PDB file of C-alpha atoms in Angstrom:
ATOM      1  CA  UNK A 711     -43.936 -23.833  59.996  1.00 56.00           C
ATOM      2  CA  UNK A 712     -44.767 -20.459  58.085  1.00 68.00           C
ATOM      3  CA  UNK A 713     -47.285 -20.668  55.815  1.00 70.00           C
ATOM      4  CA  UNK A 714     -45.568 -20.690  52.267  1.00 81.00           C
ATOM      5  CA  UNK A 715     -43.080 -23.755  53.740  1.00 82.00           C
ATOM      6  CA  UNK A 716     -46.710 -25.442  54.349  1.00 80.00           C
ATOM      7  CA  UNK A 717     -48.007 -24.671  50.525  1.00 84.00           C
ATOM      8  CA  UNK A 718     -44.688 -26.005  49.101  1.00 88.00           C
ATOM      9  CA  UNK A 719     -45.017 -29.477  50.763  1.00 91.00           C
ATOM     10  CA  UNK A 720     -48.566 -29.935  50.664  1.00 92.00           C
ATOM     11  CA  UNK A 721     -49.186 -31.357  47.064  1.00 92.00           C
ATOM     12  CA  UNK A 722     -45.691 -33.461  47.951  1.00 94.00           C
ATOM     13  CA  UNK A 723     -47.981 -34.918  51.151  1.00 95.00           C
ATOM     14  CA  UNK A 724     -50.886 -35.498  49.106  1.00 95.00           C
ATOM     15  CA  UNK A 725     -49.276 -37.425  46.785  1.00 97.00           C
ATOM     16  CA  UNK A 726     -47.667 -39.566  49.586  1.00 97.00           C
ATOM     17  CA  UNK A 727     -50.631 -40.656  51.185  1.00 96.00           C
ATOM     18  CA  UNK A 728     -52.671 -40.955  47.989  1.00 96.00           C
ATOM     19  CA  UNK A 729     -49.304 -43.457  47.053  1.00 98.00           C
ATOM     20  CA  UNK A 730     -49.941 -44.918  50.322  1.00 97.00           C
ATOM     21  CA  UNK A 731     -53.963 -45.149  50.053  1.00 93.00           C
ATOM     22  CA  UNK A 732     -53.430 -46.936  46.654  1.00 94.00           C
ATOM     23  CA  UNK A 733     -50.627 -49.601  47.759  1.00 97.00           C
ATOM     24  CA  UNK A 734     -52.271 -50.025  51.179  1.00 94.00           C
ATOM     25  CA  UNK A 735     -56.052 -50.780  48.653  1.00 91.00           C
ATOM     26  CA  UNK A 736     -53.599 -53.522  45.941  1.00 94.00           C
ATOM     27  CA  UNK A 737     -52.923 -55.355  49.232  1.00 96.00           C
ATOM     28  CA  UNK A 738     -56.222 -55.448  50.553  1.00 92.00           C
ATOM     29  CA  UNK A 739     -57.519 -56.275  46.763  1.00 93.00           C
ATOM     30  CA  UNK A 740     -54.870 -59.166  46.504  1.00 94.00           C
ATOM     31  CA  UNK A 741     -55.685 -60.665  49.753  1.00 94.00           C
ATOM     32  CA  UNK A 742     -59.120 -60.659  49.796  1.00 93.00           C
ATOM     33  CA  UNK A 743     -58.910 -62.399  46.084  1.00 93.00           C
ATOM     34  CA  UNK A 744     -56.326 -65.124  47.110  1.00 95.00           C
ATOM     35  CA  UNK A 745     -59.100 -65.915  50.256  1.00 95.00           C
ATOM     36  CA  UNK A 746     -61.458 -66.720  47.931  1.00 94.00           C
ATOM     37  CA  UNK A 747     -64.061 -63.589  46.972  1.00 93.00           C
ATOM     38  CA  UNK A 748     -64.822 -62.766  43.366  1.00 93.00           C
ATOM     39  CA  UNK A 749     -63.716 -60.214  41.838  1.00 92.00           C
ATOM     40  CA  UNK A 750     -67.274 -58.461  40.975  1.00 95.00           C
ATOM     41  CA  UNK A 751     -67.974 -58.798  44.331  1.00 94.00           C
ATOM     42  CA  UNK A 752     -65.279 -56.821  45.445  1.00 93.00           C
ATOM     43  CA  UNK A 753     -65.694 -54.137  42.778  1.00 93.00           C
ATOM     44  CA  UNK A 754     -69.206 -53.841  43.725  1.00 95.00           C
ATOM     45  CA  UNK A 755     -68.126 -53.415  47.541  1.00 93.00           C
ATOM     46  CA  UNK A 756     -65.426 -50.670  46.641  1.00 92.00           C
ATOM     47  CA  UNK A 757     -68.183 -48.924  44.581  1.00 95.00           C
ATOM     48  CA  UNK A 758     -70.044 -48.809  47.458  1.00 96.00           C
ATOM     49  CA  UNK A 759     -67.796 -47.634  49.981  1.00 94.00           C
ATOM     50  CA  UNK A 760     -66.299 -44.902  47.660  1.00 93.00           C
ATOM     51  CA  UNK A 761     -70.039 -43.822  47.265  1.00 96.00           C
ATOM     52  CA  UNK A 762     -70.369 -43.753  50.580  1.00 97.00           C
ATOM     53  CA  UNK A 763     -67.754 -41.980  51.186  1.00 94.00           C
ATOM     54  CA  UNK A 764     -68.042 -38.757  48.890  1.00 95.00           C
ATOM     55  CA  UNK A 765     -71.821 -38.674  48.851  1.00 95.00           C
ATOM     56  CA  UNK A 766     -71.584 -36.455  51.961  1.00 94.00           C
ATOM     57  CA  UNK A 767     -68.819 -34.664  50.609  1.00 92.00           C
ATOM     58  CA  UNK A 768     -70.838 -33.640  47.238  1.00 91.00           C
ATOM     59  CA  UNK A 769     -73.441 -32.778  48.979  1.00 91.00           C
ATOM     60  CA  UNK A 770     -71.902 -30.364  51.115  1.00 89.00           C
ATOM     61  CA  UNK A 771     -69.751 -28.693  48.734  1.00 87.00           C
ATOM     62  CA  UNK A 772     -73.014 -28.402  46.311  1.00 86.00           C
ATOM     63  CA  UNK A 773     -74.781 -27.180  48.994  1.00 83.00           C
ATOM     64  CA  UNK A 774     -72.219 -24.332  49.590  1.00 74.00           C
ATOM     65  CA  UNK A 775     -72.049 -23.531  45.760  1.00 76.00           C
ATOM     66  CA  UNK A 776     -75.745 -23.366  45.077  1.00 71.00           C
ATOM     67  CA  UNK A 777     -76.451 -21.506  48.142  1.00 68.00           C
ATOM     68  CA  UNK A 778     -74.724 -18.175  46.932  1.00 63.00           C
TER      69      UNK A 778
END
């Protein structure tokens, strides 16, 4: 796969799995609801886990901006 074929799909494969990532988090949302857990509880968990997860991205991307 040459490089421009790989540019041209890329945003179409980013939207895919961000489609994906979104349907794949309604299920999980709806299930976990219909078991029984509050809502806030489960807003305060995603919160959490999204922090989680792009705290260590910030930080490295600051850390590579500030640096030069």
């Amino acid at each position: 796969m040459e490089a421009s074929t790989l540019s041209t799909y890329l945003p179409l494969l980013a939207m895919v799995l961000v489609q994906l990532g979104l349907a794949g988090l309604n299920v999980m949302s709806k299930l976990t609801m219909a078991s029984g857990m509050s809502p806030y509880v489960l807003l305060a968990y995603r919160n959490f886990i999204a922090a989680a997860f792009l705290a260590p991205i910030a930080f490295l991307v600051e850390r590579y901006i500030h640096d030069n």
